[in-house]
Structure formats: structure tokens, C-alpha cells
mmCIF file of C-alpha atoms and ligand atoms in Angstrom:
data_model
loop_
_atom_site.group_PDB
_atom_site.id
_atom_site.type_symbol
_atom_site.label_atom_id
_atom_site.label_comp_id
_atom_site.label_asym_id
_atom_site.label_seq_id
_atom_site.Cartn_x
_atom_site.Cartn_y
_atom_site.Cartn_z
ATOM 1 C CA MET A 113 84.837 90.555 85.886
ATOM 2 C CA ASN A 114 84.153 91.990 89.339
ATOM 3 C CA LYS A 115 82.019 95.084 88.712
ATOM 4 C CA TYR A 116 84.225 97.405 90.762
ATOM 5 C CA ILE A 117 87.390 96.264 88.986
ATOM 6 C CA GLU A 118 85.660 96.800 85.653
ATOM 7 C CA LYS A 119 84.605 100.299 86.775
ATOM 8 C CA ALA A 120 88.116 101.135 88.009
ATOM 9 C CA GLU A 121 89.730 100.013 84.756
ATOM 10 C CA ARG A 122 87.255 102.034 82.702
ATOM 11 C CA THR A 123 86.949 105.239 84.757
ATOM 12 C CA HIS A 124 89.946 105.215 87.134
ATOM 13 C CA LYS A 125 87.577 106.160 89.907
ATOM 14 C CA LEU A 126 86.221 104.274 92.907
ATOM 15 C CA THR A 127 84.561 105.370 96.107
ATOM 16 C CA GLU A 128 86.005 104.639 99.527
ATOM 17 C CA ASP A 129 83.440 101.869 100.106
ATOM 18 C CA GLU A 130 84.174 100.278 96.730
ATOM 19 C CA LEU A 131 87.898 100.315 97.510
ATOM 20 C CA VAL A 132 87.272 98.703 100.906
ATOM 21 C CA SER A 133 85.097 96.051 99.332
ATOM 22 C CA LEU A 134 87.943 95.087 96.961
ATOM 23 C CA LEU A 135 90.570 95.230 99.700
ATOM 24 C CA GLN A 136 88.620 92.865 101.933
ATOM 25 C CA ASP A 137 87.593 90.390 99.225
ATOM 26 C CA PRO A 138 90.111 87.527 99.363
ATOM 27 C CA SER A 139 89.249 86.460 95.814
ATOM 28 C CA SER A 140 89.916 89.836 94.125
ATOM 29 C CA SER A 141 93.714 89.725 94.132
ATOM 30 C CA GLY A 142 94.343 87.834 90.866
ATOM 31 C CA GLU A 143 91.781 89.748 88.841
ATOM 32 C CA LEU A 144 93.026 93.074 90.239
ATOM 33 C CA ALA A 145 96.587 92.232 89.210
ATOM 34 C CA ILE A 146 95.531 91.319 85.642
ATOM 35 C CA SER A 147 93.498 94.482 85.260
ATOM 36 C CA ALA A 148 96.266 96.674 86.755
ATOM 37 C CA ASP A 149 98.837 95.053 84.469
ATOM 38 C CA ARG A 150 96.700 95.974 81.454
ATOM 39 C CA VAL A 151 96.363 99.576 82.641
ATOM 40 C CA ARG A 152 100.117 99.710 83.295
ATOM 41 C CA ALA A 153 100.835 98.542 79.735
ATOM 42 C CA LYS A 154 98.398 101.069 78.269
ATOM 43 C CA TYR A 155 99.496 104.144 80.211
ATOM 44 C CA VAL A 156 103.188 103.673 81.025
ATOM 45 C CA GLY A 157 104.247 100.869 78.698
ATOM 46 C CA SER A 158 106.559 97.929 79.241
ATOM 47 C CA GLY A 159 109.749 99.801 80.105
ATOM 48 C CA ILE A 160 110.866 99.545 83.712
ATOM 49 C CA HIS A 161 112.610 102.571 85.148
ATOM 50 C CA LEU A 162 115.616 101.861 87.336
ATOM 51 C CA ARG A 163 116.502 104.490 89.923
ATOM 52 C CA GLY A 164 119.889 104.140 91.620
ATOM 53 C CA LEU A 165 119.392 104.518 95.368
ATOM 54 C CA ILE A 166 122.137 106.228 97.395
ATOM 55 C CA GLU A 167 121.572 105.936 101.152
ATOM 56 C CA PHE A 168 123.891 108.746 102.165
ATOM 57 C CA SER A 169 123.186 109.180 105.895
ATOM 58 C CA ASN A 170 121.330 107.136 108.489
ATOM 59 C CA ILE A 171 121.286 109.976 111.018
ATOM 60 C CA CYS A 172 117.764 111.128 111.830
ATOM 61 C CA ARG A 173 116.352 113.762 114.151
ATOM 62 C CA GLN A 174 112.906 112.096 114.155
ATOM 63 C CA ASN A 175 111.670 109.239 116.252
ATOM 64 C CA CYS A 176 109.110 107.232 114.230
ATOM 65 C CA LEU A 177 108.101 104.208 116.287
ATOM 66 C CA TYR A 178 108.560 101.706 113.429
ATOM 67 C CA CYS A 179 111.889 102.840 112.016
ATOM 68 C CA GLY A 180 115.403 101.640 112.826
ATOM 69 C CA LEU A 181 116.868 105.058 111.989
ATOM 70 C CA ARG A 182 114.861 106.755 114.786
ATOM 71 C CA ARG A 183 117.012 108.984 116.990
ATOM 72 C CA ASP A 184 116.412 106.946 120.164
ATOM 73 C CA ASN A 185 117.808 103.745 118.659
ATOM 74 C CA PRO A 186 121.268 103.362 120.216
ATOM 75 C CA LYS A 187 121.934 100.014 118.511
ATOM 76 C CA ILE A 188 122.322 101.331 114.976
ATOM 77 C CA GLU A 189 125.836 102.332 113.863
ATOM 78 C CA ARG A 190 125.433 105.799 112.435
ATOM 79 C CA TYR A 191 127.212 107.027 109.298
ATOM 80 C CA ARG A 192 127.206 109.992 107.007
ATOM 81 C CA LEU A 193 128.876 109.807 103.598
ATOM 82 C CA SER A 194 131.211 112.597 102.545
ATOM 83 C CA GLU A 195 130.442 114.730 99.534
ATOM 84 C CA ALA A 196 133.221 112.964 97.619
ATOM 85 C CA GLU A 197 131.763 109.545 98.453
ATOM 86 C CA ILE A 198 128.276 110.581 97.337
ATOM 87 C CA LEU A 199 129.617 111.949 94.067
ATOM 88 C CA GLU A 200 131.553 108.755 93.482
ATOM 89 C CA LEU A 201 128.376 106.687 93.963
ATOM 90 C CA ALA A 202 126.455 108.965 91.596
ATOM 91 C CA LYS A 203 129.191 108.504 89.002
ATOM 92 C CA LYS A 204 128.963 104.734 89.408
ATOM 93 C CA ALA A 205 125.162 104.850 89.157
ATOM 94 C CA LYS A 206 125.611 106.599 85.841
ATOM 95 C CA SER A 207 128.067 103.930 84.709
ATOM 96 C CA TYR A 208 125.491 101.177 85.436
ATOM 97 C CA GLY A 209 123.138 102.962 83.072
ATOM 98 C CA TYR A 210 120.809 104.455 85.685
ATOM 99 C CA LYS A 211 119.214 107.694 84.508
ATOM 100 C CA THR A 212 118.094 108.793 87.966
ATOM 101 C CA VAL A 213 119.767 108.826 91.356
ATOM 102 C CA VAL A 214 117.674 108.880 94.505
ATOM 103 C CA LEU A 215 119.488 110.601 97.361
ATOM 104 C CA GLN A 216 117.928 109.210 100.524
ATOM 105 C CA SER A 217 118.711 109.811 104.187
ATOM 106 C CA GLY A 218 117.201 110.213 107.611
ATOM 107 C CA GLU A 219 116.360 113.778 108.587
ATOM 108 C CA ASP A 220 120.012 114.784 108.935
ATOM 109 C CA ILE A 221 120.332 118.542 109.280
ATOM 110 C CA TYR A 222 124.071 118.443 108.577
ATOM 111 C CA PHE A 223 122.951 118.486 104.951
ATOM 112 C CA SER A 224 122.157 122.168 104.863
ATOM 113 C CA VAL A 225 121.116 124.113 101.788
ATOM 114 C CA LYS A 226 124.749 125.036 101.199
ATOM 115 C CA VAL A 227 126.099 121.480 101.444
ATOM 116 C CA LEU A 228 123.289 119.942 99.404
ATOM 117 C CA THR A 229 123.030 122.507 96.644
ATOM 118 C CA ASN A 230 126.771 122.194 96.067
ATOM 119 C CA LEU A 231 126.321 118.483 95.649
ATOM 120 C CA LEU A 232 123.256 118.824 93.441
ATOM 121 C CA TYR A 233 125.037 121.122 90.990
ATOM 122 C CA LYS A 234 127.816 118.576 90.612
ATOM 123 C CA ILE A 235 125.478 115.620 90.124
ATOM 124 C CA LYS A 236 123.435 117.586 87.610
ATOM 125 C CA GLU A 237 126.569 117.957 85.484
ATOM 126 C CA MET A 238 126.495 114.172 85.054
ATOM 127 C CA ASP A 239 123.164 114.460 83.225
ATOM 128 C CA LEU A 240 121.228 112.457 85.800
ATOM 129 C CA ALA A 241 117.694 113.107 87.025
ATOM 130 C CA ILE A 242 117.780 113.678 90.777
ATOM 131 C CA THR A 243 115.220 112.514 93.304
ATOM 132 C CA LEU A 244 115.562 113.679 96.887
ATOM 133 C CA SER A 245 114.202 111.798 99.890
ATOM 134 C CA LEU A 246 115.396 113.643 102.994
ATOM 135 C CA GLY A 247 112.195 114.262 104.918
ATOM 136 C CA GLU A 248 110.556 117.459 106.007
ATOM 137 C CA ARG A 249 112.226 120.787 105.165
ATOM 138 C CA SER A 250 110.985 124.355 104.800
ATOM 139 C CA LEU A 251 109.529 125.791 101.612
ATOM 140 C CA ASP A 252 112.706 127.859 101.138
ATOM 141 C CA GLU A 253 114.936 124.815 101.453
ATOM 142 C CA TYR A 254 112.810 122.846 98.982
ATOM 143 C CA ARG A 255 112.993 125.825 96.601
ATOM 144 C CA ALA A 256 116.780 126.019 96.875
ATOM 145 C CA PHE A 257 117.149 122.276 96.164
ATOM 146 C CA LYS A 258 114.875 122.600 93.154
ATOM 147 C CA GLN A 259 116.852 125.525 91.776
ATOM 148 C CA ALA A 260 120.064 123.547 92.231
ATOM 149 C CA GLY A 261 118.731 120.758 90.029
ATOM 150 C CA ALA A 262 116.522 118.393 92.039
ATOM 151 C CA ASP A 263 113.695 117.070 89.860
ATOM 152 C CA ARG A 264 111.670 114.895 92.186
ATOM 153 C CA TYR A 265 110.994 114.458 95.879
ATOM 154 C CA LEU A 266 109.801 111.423 97.812
ATOM 155 C CA LEU A 267 107.965 111.978 101.076
ATOM 156 C CA ARG A 268 105.647 109.237 102.187
ATOM 157 C CA ILE A 269 102.572 110.370 104.060
ATOM 158 C CA GLU A 270 102.934 106.956 105.831
ATOM 159 C CA THR A 271 99.199 106.983 106.717
ATOM 160 C CA THR A 272 96.381 109.471 106.158
ATOM 161 C CA ASP A 273 94.903 108.569 109.546
ATOM 162 C CA LYS A 274 95.933 111.738 111.405
ATOM 163 C CA ASN A 275 95.687 110.207 114.884
ATOM 164 C CA LEU A 276 97.631 107.123 113.905
ATOM 165 C CA TYR A 277 100.259 109.261 112.153
ATOM 166 C CA GLU A 278 100.817 111.484 115.162
ATOM 167 C CA GLN A 279 100.882 108.504 117.507
ATOM 168 C CA LEU A 280 103.466 106.604 115.432
ATOM 169 C CA ASP A 281 105.588 109.618 114.478
ATOM 170 C CA PRO A 282 105.789 111.423 117.835
ATOM 171 C CA GLY A 283 106.597 115.112 117.612
ATOM 172 C CA MET A 284 105.612 115.266 113.946
ATOM 173 C CA SER A 285 102.463 116.975 112.708
ATOM 174 C CA PHE A 286 100.199 115.502 110.077
ATOM 175 C CA LYS A 287 99.303 119.011 108.959
ATOM 176 C CA ASN A 288 102.937 119.875 108.348
ATOM 177 C CA ARG A 289 103.539 116.634 106.454
ATOM 178 C CA LYS A 290 100.678 117.463 104.123
ATOM 179 C CA SER A 291 101.836 121.035 103.661
ATOM 180 C CA CYS A 292 105.327 119.764 102.742
ATOM 181 C CA LEU A 293 103.738 117.686 99.955
ATOM 182 C CA TRP A 294 101.685 120.604 98.658
ATOM 183 C CA ASN A 295 104.752 122.886 98.832
ATOM 184 C CA LEU A 296 106.741 120.414 96.743
ATOM 185 C CA LYS A 297 103.940 120.289 94.182
ATOM 186 C CA GLU A 298 103.744 124.044 94.081
ATOM 187 C CA LEU A 299 107.493 124.284 93.431
ATOM 188 C CA GLY A 300 107.188 122.044 90.386
ATOM 189 C CA TYR A 301 108.766 118.878 91.711
ATOM 190 C CA GLU A 302 107.497 115.526 90.595
ATOM 191 C CA VAL A 303 106.099 114.439 93.935
ATOM 192 C CA GLY A 304 106.276 110.930 95.293
ATOM 193 C CA THR A 305 104.482 109.770 98.380
ATOM 194 C CA GLY A 306 103.166 106.514 99.782
ATOM 195 C CA CYS A 307 102.155 104.624 102.862
ATOM 196 C CA LEU A 308 103.022 101.714 105.087
ATOM 197 C CA ILE A 309 100.773 98.668 104.989
ATOM 198 C CA GLY A 310 99.986 96.918 108.260
ATOM 199 C CA LEU A 311 100.538 99.638 110.835
ATOM 200 C CA PRO A 312 98.979 98.618 114.165
ATOM 201 C CA GLY A 313 95.507 100.143 114.284
ATOM 202 C CA GLN A 314 95.334 100.835 110.542
ATOM 203 C CA THR A 315 92.014 99.867 108.948
ATOM 204 C CA LEU A 316 91.041 99.026 105.361
ATOM 205 C CA HIS A 317 89.051 102.265 105.329
ATOM 206 C CA SER A 318 92.212 104.125 106.185
ATOM 207 C CA LEU A 319 94.096 102.398 103.320
ATOM 208 C CA ALA A 320 91.251 103.328 100.958
ATOM 209 C CA GLN A 321 91.554 106.926 102.138
ATOM 210 C CA ASP A 322 95.312 106.774 101.470
ATOM 211 C CA ILE A 323 94.601 105.921 97.822
ATOM 212 C CA LEU A 324 92.040 108.714 97.527
ATOM 213 C CA PHE A 325 94.541 111.130 99.058
ATOM 214 C CA PHE A 326 97.191 110.175 96.465
ATOM 215 C CA GLN A 327 94.600 110.786 93.769
ATOM 216 C CA GLN A 328 93.694 114.162 95.231
ATOM 217 C CA LEU A 329 97.368 115.145 95.357
ATOM 218 C CA ASP A 330 97.760 113.797 91.818
ATOM 219 C CA ALA A 331 100.938 112.091 93.012
ATOM 220 C CA ASP A 332 103.543 111.448 90.340
ATOM 221 C CA MET A 333 105.018 108.493 92.207
ATOM 222 C CA ILE A 334 103.641 106.242 94.914
ATOM 223 C CA GLY A 335 105.900 103.929 96.882
ATOM 224 C CA ILE A 336 104.268 101.649 99.393
ATOM 225 C CA GLY A 337 105.557 98.778 101.473
ATOM 226 C CA PRO A 338 104.590 96.396 104.246
ATOM 227 C CA LEU A 339 105.597 97.149 107.804
ATOM 228 C CA ILE A 340 108.527 94.934 108.794
ATOM 229 C CA PRO A 341 108.831 95.012 112.586
ATOM 230 C CA ASN A 342 112.260 96.102 113.770
ATOM 231 C CA MET A 343 113.467 94.602 117.084
ATOM 232 C CA ASP A 344 115.314 97.803 117.960
ATOM 233 C CA THR A 345 112.129 99.905 117.893
ATOM 234 C CA PRO A 346 108.963 100.232 120.003
ATOM 235 C CA LEU A 347 107.064 98.312 117.300
ATOM 236 C CA ALA A 348 109.297 95.248 117.759
ATOM 237 C CA PHE A 349 106.345 92.931 118.351
ATOM 238 C CA ALA A 350 103.899 94.325 115.820
ATOM 239 C CA ALA A 351 102.655 91.947 113.119
ATOM 240 C CA LYS A 352 104.242 92.074 109.677
ATOM 241 C CA GLY A 353 102.339 93.770 106.878
ATOM 242 C CA ASP A 354 100.460 91.330 104.668
ATOM 243 C CA PHE A 355 101.959 90.621 101.243
ATOM 244 C CA ASP A 356 98.683 90.032 99.442
ATOM 245 C CA LEU A 357 97.179 93.212 100.845
ATOM 246 C CA THR A 358 100.277 95.136 99.714
ATOM 247 C CA LYS A 359 99.941 93.619 96.252
ATOM 248 C CA LYS A 360 96.259 94.563 96.057
ATOM 249 C CA MET A 361 97.125 98.111 97.102
ATOM 250 C CA VAL A 362 99.668 98.353 94.254
ATOM 251 C CA SER A 363 97.057 97.140 91.758
ATOM 252 C CA LEU A 364 94.459 99.600 93.020
ATOM 253 C CA LEU A 365 96.986 102.416 92.854
ATOM 254 C CA ARG A 366 97.669 101.612 89.207
ATOM 255 C CA LEU A 367 93.944 101.481 88.437
ATOM 256 C CA LEU A 368 93.216 104.818 90.108
ATOM 257 C CA LEU A 369 96.429 106.670 89.178
ATOM 258 C CA PRO A 370 97.147 105.113 85.777
ATOM 259 C CA GLU A 371 100.111 107.333 84.841
ATOM 260 C CA ALA A 372 101.950 107.259 88.139
ATOM 261 C CA ASN A 373 105.382 105.752 88.570
ATOM 262 C CA ILE A 374 104.957 102.920 91.057
ATOM 263 C CA PRO A 375 107.964 101.016 92.394
ATOM 264 C CA ALA A 376 108.192 97.393 93.412
ATOM 265 C CA THR A 377 109.925 98.100 96.722
ATOM 266 C CA THR A 378 112.617 96.151 98.548
ATOM 267 C CA ALA A 379 110.549 95.832 101.739
ATOM 268 C CA MET A 380 108.126 93.666 99.746
ATOM 269 C CA GLU A 381 110.944 91.300 98.822
ATOM 270 C CA THR A 382 111.893 90.995 102.501
ATOM 271 C CA LEU A 383 108.459 89.387 103.000
ATOM 272 C CA LYS A 384 108.468 87.128 99.976
ATOM 273 C CA ALA A 385 111.085 85.840 97.545
ATOM 274 C CA ASP A 386 110.638 87.249 94.059
ATOM 275 C CA ALA A 387 108.112 89.778 95.312
ATOM 276 C CA ARG A 388 109.391 92.463 92.962
ATOM 277 C CA VAL A 389 108.704 90.294 89.924
ATOM 278 C CA ILE A 390 105.193 89.576 91.226
ATOM 279 C CA ILE A 391 104.527 93.263 91.939
ATOM 280 C CA LEU A 392 105.914 94.371 88.557
ATOM 281 C CA GLN A 393 103.210 92.169 87.054
ATOM 282 C CA ALA A 394 100.514 93.610 89.320
ATOM 283 C CA GLY A 395 100.809 97.282 88.333
ATOM 284 C CA ALA A 396 104.330 98.477 89.201
ATOM 285 C CA ASN A 397 106.831 99.925 86.680
ATOM 286 C CA VAL A 398 109.845 101.081 88.716
ATOM 287 C CA VAL A 399 112.654 99.402 90.669
ATOM 288 C CA MET A 400 115.161 101.211 92.861
ATOM 289 C CA PRO A 401 118.354 99.140 92.977
ATOM 290 C CA ASN A 402 120.731 100.073 95.752
ATOM 291 C CA VAL A 403 124.008 101.692 94.712
ATOM 292 C CA THR A 404 125.264 102.240 98.263
ATOM 293 C CA GLU A 405 128.459 100.262 98.787
ATOM 294 C CA GLY A 406 129.950 97.968 101.424
ATOM 295 C CA ASP A 407 128.871 98.068 105.034
ATOM 296 C CA TYR A 408 126.764 101.194 104.632
ATOM 297 C CA ARG A 409 124.045 99.058 103.048
ATOM 298 C CA ARG A 410 123.689 96.975 106.191
ATOM 299 C CA LYS A 411 123.834 100.040 108.410
ATOM 300 C CA TYR A 412 120.949 101.735 106.618
ATOM 301 C CA ALA A 413 118.654 99.477 108.625
ATOM 302 C CA LEU A 414 115.102 100.782 108.510
ATOM 303 C CA TYR A 415 113.904 97.219 109.107
ATOM 304 C CA PRO A 416 115.548 93.794 109.458
ATOM 305 C CA GLY A 417 116.051 91.291 106.646
ATOM 306 C CA LYS A 418 116.810 93.939 104.041
ATOM 307 C CA ILE A 419 117.715 92.300 100.754
ATOM 308 C CA CYS A 420 121.029 92.732 98.900
ATOM 309 C CA VAL A 421 123.043 93.796 101.978
ATOM 310 C CA ALA A 422 125.897 91.530 100.923
ATOM 311 C CA ASP A 423 125.649 92.331 97.216
ATOM 312 C CA THR A 424 127.556 94.913 95.222
ATOM 313 C CA PRO A 425 125.826 97.538 93.081
ATOM 314 C CA ALA A 426 127.049 95.711 89.975
ATOM 315 C CA GLN A 427 125.466 92.451 91.174
ATOM 316 C CA CYS A 428 122.165 94.215 91.809
ATOM 317 C CA ARG A 429 122.197 95.777 88.350
ATOM 318 C CA CYS A 430 122.786 92.406 86.759
ATOM 319 C CA CYS A 431 120.241 90.610 88.965
ATOM 320 C CA ILE A 432 117.488 93.088 88.337
ATOM 321 C CA GLY A 433 118.201 93.166 84.590
ATOM 322 C CA GLY A 434 117.733 89.386 84.511
ATOM 323 C CA LYS A 435 114.447 89.526 86.418
ATOM 324 C CA ILE A 436 113.070 92.207 84.094
ATOM 325 C CA LYS A 437 113.981 90.190 81.029
ATOM 326 C CA SER A 438 112.442 87.042 82.515
ATOM 327 C CA ILE A 439 109.009 88.677 82.552
ATOM 328 C CA GLY A 440 109.218 90.007 78.997
ATOM 329 C CA ARG A 441 109.789 93.626 79.962
ATOM 330 C CA TYR A 442 112.809 95.852 79.322
ATOM 331 C CA VAL A 443 114.889 98.508 81.073
ATOM 332 C CA ALA A 444 113.641 101.934 79.962
ATOM 333 C CA GLN A 445 116.314 104.202 78.515
ATOM 334 C CA ASP A 446 114.743 107.581 79.189
ATOM 335 C CA LYS A 447 114.771 109.484 82.481
ATOM 336 C CA GLY A 448 111.328 108.200 83.363
ATOM 337 C CA PHE A 449 109.387 111.345 84.142
ATOM 338 C CA ARG A 450 105.713 110.828 84.823
ATOM 339 C CA SER A 451 103.712 110.460 81.641
ATOM 340 C CA HIS A 452 100.796 112.777 80.918
ATOM 341 C CA ILE A 453 98.593 111.031 78.446
ATOM 342 C CA SER A 454 95.321 110.515 80.244
ATOM 343 C CA THR A 455 92.314 112.726 79.946
ATOM 344 C CA ARG A 456 91.668 112.289 83.644
ATOM 345 C CA SER A 457 90.111 115.408 85.111
HETATM 346 N N1 5AD B 596 109.193 98.543 107.829
HETATM 347 C C1 5AD B 596 108.913 98.936 106.563
HETATM 348 N N2 5AD B 596 109.154 100.174 106.090
HETATM 349 C C2 5AD B 596 109.711 101.066 106.953
HETATM 350 N N3 5AD B 596 110.041 102.366 106.801
HETATM 351 C C3 5AD B 596 110.576 102.806 107.957
HETATM 352 N N4 5AD B 596 110.586 101.815 108.875
HETATM 353 C C4 5AD B 596 110.038 100.717 108.275
HETATM 354 C C5 5AD B 596 109.752 99.387 108.710
HETATM 355 N N5 5AD B 596 110.026 98.975 109.951
HETATM 356 C C6 5AD B 596 109.771 103.129 105.581
HETATM 357 C C7 5AD B 596 108.952 104.397 105.857
HETATM 358 C C8 5AD B 596 109.824 105.509 105.327
HETATM 359 C C9 5AD B 596 110.731 104.779 104.359
HETATM 360 C C10 5AD B 596 112.023 105.466 104.092
HETATM 361 O O1 5AD B 596 110.963 103.547 105.000
HETATM 362 O O2 5AD B 596 107.731 104.327 105.120
HETATM 363 O O3 5AD B 596 109.105 106.526 104.678
HETATM 364 FE FE1 SF4 B 597 113.611 109.270 110.395
HETATM 365 FE FE2 SF4 B 597 112.162 108.675 108.200
HETATM 366 FE FE3 SF4 B 597 112.885 106.763 109.938
HETATM 367 FE FE4 SF4 B 597 111.025 108.557 110.649
HETATM 368 S S1 SF4 B 597 110.857 107.015 108.962
HETATM 369 S S2 SF4 B 597 112.783 107.870 111.924
HETATM 370 S S3 SF4 B 597 111.805 110.406 109.634
HETATM 371 S S4 SF4 B 597 114.270 107.964 108.656
HETATM 372 FE FE1 FES B 598 120.346 93.217 94.641
HETATM 373 FE FE2 FES B 598 119.022 91.181 93.272
HETATM 374 S S1 FES B 598 118.638 93.327 93.282
HETATM 375 S S2 FES B 598 120.994 91.140 94.319
#
């Protein structure tokens, strides 16, 4: 076995240079996946957690250069679901057997503390775990959401290269992004973060630093995905993120953060058919099927070629159940909080 993979599987630690060496070695991918799959089985088992994703507003005050929801994109048809519609989707998510709903949106300030906490109380009554993914808010807002029943929060760091971050997310501060993550931790959320793979100007060293940052944060969840260039954004002509590099990143994440919940994300499947099944066998243990209905799915267009835009939530539930069975795994029946079994210091 490659000596760095052996070290990672045994100690869950690698240096930046060791990570770079594995990321640049074209022959390491298969062995990394096998090792990560073993660590996944040992630390988080064979259950796959399904999180029902509700994309409740595509309105965003930010202007990230890669994202179709950016405020300067006039081509996207904007929508915002009503409270009743969101509750209806949460109810349906529950009926498909999902134990968690992920409420995701652009940075839409219509969803104030008052509006959101109202909603959270009602969803909590359905006995669902709630993950929020609404971008940057103040410590007080995060606290209010937590008190109203939110359990987890997803906020990708996108890249730990400060200059690249501030260049690609104009008007946003890397320092503030990091302090949001530490605030969420402090408040007792399970914290999810992650990065984009293949940003123009991103190096393998920077990806290695991303992994070390997730370790330092002791992230509970890490969602990563390849950049998919969007024609309606300034990064229209950027190259796509590389699938194999994304897969290696997932495996390294599992090796270095053995207990984390790691999703096989939809952006990966946009690059390659059956990507989620491949990634679930390379370290991942979570899938986030979409429960948004009808045309809203298409309109939540972060990037082009999004999968399942013409499918119903019921079709996705059935499809994903079949894929999970086909690889000898099963749908976990608990709420899927992060496990704490390692002796990692
Ligand atoms: N390609 C892939 N992922 C994207 N995201 C935004 N735009 C793109 C794109 N063009 C990701 C960001 C964000 C998440 C909601 O979607 O990482 O955090
Ligand atoms: Fe808004 Fe997030 Fe898209 Fe940036 S990545 S434009 S914050 S939805
Ligand atoms: Fe949506 Fe397969 S997960 S159709």
C-alpha cells in the first residue's frame, strides 16, 4: 500500500505535502477509495443517511462569480416559496421517510428571524432534524434559529485561499466567513462546510489546506463538489472541475475526518453518470435527494445540467433507494447525527 495512504488510515493525519503528493499521483485514486471505504465502514457503518433538500428561495444578495443565483444574473427566474409551501414540502419529506430536511436558499433577507423561527417551530413538531443552509447571518440570528429548533448548518468555505475567495466572492470577507463557522460551532450546531474543486487559480496545495482546515474546525459534515461553469455567470468559460480529483478529495476527507458525514453531491453526478454510487464507495455516507417540486427545481440553477430537474420527489426517493441497495448498503433509519467514537485528539 502507498505509505501515505497506510499512514492516513492508521493515524488519520497527513501533512500538507503528503496530501499534495496523493492528490497529484494519478495512480492513487483506486487505493485511496478502497482505504476510505474501509474507514467509512469502521467509523460510520453501512447506513446511508438521506436528507430531504428543500430549495426554498433562489433570491440572493451576494454575487459569487461562479453561481447562477448571484444577484447580477438577470436570466434566472427568481422565486420564493411561501411558508405554507415549505411546510407542505417538509411534510412530504417526512412521508418519504427522510429524517432530516435541509432548508437551502440564496442569501434572501426576506427570511428574517421572525419568519424563519416561526417555520422552524412548525417543522420541529414533525419530529424532523433540521439543517439550515442560508449563508452568512449574525451570531444573534444563528442563535435564534438554533433556539427555534435548527440542529445543523451548512456553510461551505468554498476555498481556504483567502485571495481567491475574495476575488471569486466579491464583497464577501474570508474573515467573516470563518467567523460564521466558528460562531455556529460555538452555538452547538453540527457544522457542515466544504469547498469547490476546480476553481480557476486553485492549486493542489490549496485543496490540501482545505482538508486541514476542515480538520482544524472538526467539521461534522463536509460537502464538496466540482465547479460546473454556468453560462450566465462571469465564470462561463472556466474549465469544469475534475471528477477524479473530486473523488480523491472525498476519500482523503474520509481518511482524515473518519466520523464526518460526507455527502455524494448532485454536482458530481452532473459530471459523470452514476457518480453518487462511485463516491458512496469512495468514502461518502450521505445523499441529499431533492424534495423541491415542479418548476422550482429547474429554477434553482446554481449550475447547468442539474440532475433530476424533471423528476418528482417520489421518483428520486425510489431511484436513490435502488442505487443504495445495488451497492449492498441500506438507508439509515436514525436522524444521522455525527458519530463520536474515535479517540482522535
Ligand atoms: N458549480 C458547482 N457548484 C456551485 N455552487 C455554486 N455555484 C456552483 C457551480 N457553478 C455551490 C457552492 C455553494 C453551493 C450551494 O453550491 O459551493 O456553496
Ligand atoms: Fe448566493 Fe451562495 Fe450563490 Fe454565492 S454561492 S451567489 S452566496 S447562493
Ligand atoms: Fe432524482 Fe435519481 S435521485 S431521479
